[in-house]
Amino acid sequence: MAGTPVTLFQGPRGSSDERAALLFDGIEPTQVLSLDSLDELLFTVDTVDGTFGIIPLENNVNGEFTGVLSRLILTTEHCMVTQVRTLEEEIGAYGLVGNVIPREALVNADILPKFSSALRELDVEALPAETTYEACKAVVERGNPEMIAFAPKPVAESLGLVPVVTLAHHNQVLRTRYGLLQRDPILSNKSSRSTFLLWPKEDSVGTLSTMLEEFKVNSIDIASLRSFLFALDASHAFLFSVNNGLLDPKLQATLKTLVGQGVRVRLLGDYAIEDLLPIDTSVEKVRMIDGTANYDAEISRLSGGKA
């Protein structure tokens, strides 16, 4: 489709990241392309107009946030997450026949911990697979009825596999939250949530309380807050999620005041995170908005020149 933006994901074809791309509004399936590395994805979206990126924000395999947002915060200059969607998939055992005692199971390493006890119980050997799709494909190609694959139902059934009865009670529902990454998006003035990074130039006692007072004065509803140290200069930075959109006049007034006081700002998008991610402080490149004139220019660009 001419003029349709290219959407990038990191990893092999058939991965959950590729399936997640179809959850987002306006994504054309024929324009979803794979890249080998996360850094390549972030760099491409950050520097090339007309590209989107699909990034995993968290998953429930280990109950933790991925490190992708850390890389986004610290290595890109113009990217924001503009939509957040949850990919929910029931993972089960599938084979060529349903009534079989399996001897080998192809399973992606990311989900292996969820099924390791079941495999030990039946004395089934676990074999690595790059993706759940590749696991199912290998079972079909090898034609061994004693070989199974752990995969989502739609993936397995698309290749003609059927549920394995002996392992049906071990099915697991996995959920991963994904973000749609975009360069300099036009934000909605109807949004009621946002996330941003504040980095004061003066790292001294009382710095955070001074910033929080500005939030209080303007009735900004803080949903979550995390502080951390940058390895670069041992200064503190603060990652906020608030129940106000980035174009909310009250939040704009608050951030503009803080910028005027020497606080640098990195706007991350009109979305919120219920808990906060670990920050990779070994990365030393951070683009911050410095000074009220630059802040006004950034807001004007993000509002399509209507601010």
Short mmCIF file of N, CA and C in Angstrom, two decimals, residues 55-70 110 113-114 174-178 226 273-279:
data_model
loop_
_atom_site.label_atom_id
_atom_site.label_comp_id
_atom_site.label_asym_id
_atom_site.label_seq_id
_atom_site.Cartn_x
_atom_site.Cartn_y
_atom_site.Cartn_z
N ILE A 55 7.77 -2.24 20.47
CA ILE A 55 8.72 -2.58 21.53
C ILE A 55 7.98 -3.21 22.71
N PRO A 56 8.53 -4.29 23.29
CA PRO A 56 7.91 -4.90 24.47
C PRO A 56 8.22 -4.07 25.71
N LEU A 57 7.18 -3.69 26.43
CA LEU A 57 7.36 -2.89 27.64
C LEU A 57 7.48 -3.76 28.88
N GLU A 58 6.77 -4.87 28.92
CA GLU A 58 6.81 -5.78 30.06
C GLU A 58 6.23 -7.11 29.65
N ASN A 59 6.46 -8.14 30.46
CA ASN A 59 5.81 -9.43 30.24
C ASN A 59 5.62 -10.13 31.57
N ASN A 60 4.82 -11.17 31.57
CA ASN A 60 4.58 -11.87 32.83
C ASN A 60 5.28 -13.22 32.90
N VAL A 61 6.27 -13.43 32.03
CA VAL A 61 7.09 -14.63 32.16
C VAL A 61 7.90 -14.55 33.45
N ASN A 62 8.51 -13.38 33.68
CA ASN A 62 9.27 -13.19 34.92
C ASN A 62 8.71 -12.06 35.77
N GLY A 63 7.60 -11.46 35.33
CA GLY A 63 6.95 -10.43 36.12
C GLY A 63 7.67 -9.11 36.17
N GLU A 64 8.55 -8.87 35.20
CA GLU A 64 9.36 -7.65 35.24
C GLU A 64 9.22 -6.88 33.94
N PHE A 65 9.59 -5.60 34.02
CA PHE A 65 9.66 -4.78 32.82
C PHE A 65 10.87 -5.21 31.99
N THR A 66 10.75 -5.09 30.69
CA THR A 66 11.91 -5.33 29.83
C THR A 66 12.87 -4.14 29.94
N GLY A 67 14.05 -4.30 29.40
CA GLY A 67 15.02 -3.20 29.40
C GLY A 67 14.85 -2.26 28.23
N VAL A 68 13.80 -2.47 27.41
CA VAL A 68 13.66 -1.69 26.19
C VAL A 68 13.40 -0.22 26.49
N LEU A 69 12.56 0.08 27.49
CA LEU A 69 12.28 1.47 27.80
C LEU A 69 13.52 2.20 28.28
N SER A 70 14.40 1.49 28.97
CA SER A 70 15.66 2.11 29.38
C SER A 70 16.44 2.58 28.17
N ASP A 110 12.33 -18.29 26.16
CA ASP A 110 11.67 -17.28 26.99
C ASP A 110 10.52 -17.86 27.80
N PRO A 113 10.65 -21.63 31.32
CA PRO A 113 10.42 -21.73 32.77
C PRO A 113 8.96 -22.04 33.14
N LYS A 114 8.03 -21.64 32.31
CA LYS A 114 6.62 -21.89 32.60
C LYS A 114 6.24 -23.36 32.44
N LEU A 174 -0.01 -16.11 28.85
CA LEU A 174 1.09 -15.14 28.94
C LEU A 174 0.63 -13.80 28.39
N ARG A 175 0.99 -12.75 29.08
CA ARG A 175 0.60 -11.40 28.67
C ARG A 175 1.86 -10.53 28.54
N THR A 176 1.95 -9.82 27.46
CA THR A 176 3.07 -8.89 27.26
C THR A 176 2.50 -7.56 26.79
N ARG A 177 2.92 -6.49 27.45
CA ARG A 177 2.48 -5.16 27.03
C ARG A 177 3.49 -4.60 26.04
N TYR A 178 2.97 -4.09 24.92
CA TYR A 178 3.81 -3.54 23.86
C TYR A 178 3.51 -2.07 23.65
N ARG A 226 9.97 7.34 40.26
CA ARG A 226 11.18 6.61 40.61
C ARG A 226 12.39 7.52 40.42
N ILE A 273 2.81 4.12 33.18
CA ILE A 273 3.27 2.81 33.60
C ILE A 273 2.97 2.65 35.08
N GLU A 274 2.31 1.55 35.43
CA GLU A 274 1.85 1.36 36.80
C GLU A 274 3.00 1.17 37.78
N ASP A 275 4.07 0.56 37.31
CA ASP A 275 5.28 0.42 38.11
C ASP A 275 6.42 0.82 37.21
N LEU A 276 7.57 1.09 37.76
CA LEU A 276 8.63 1.68 36.94
C LEU A 276 9.76 0.71 36.71
N LEU A 277 10.41 0.89 35.59
CA LEU A 277 11.40 -0.03 35.09
C LEU A 277 12.79 0.26 35.67
N PRO A 278 13.66 -0.76 35.66
CA PRO A 278 15.05 -0.48 36.00
C PRO A 278 15.70 0.34 34.90
N ILE A 279 16.59 1.25 35.25
CA ILE A 279 17.23 2.13 34.28
C ILE A 279 18.66 1.66 34.03
#
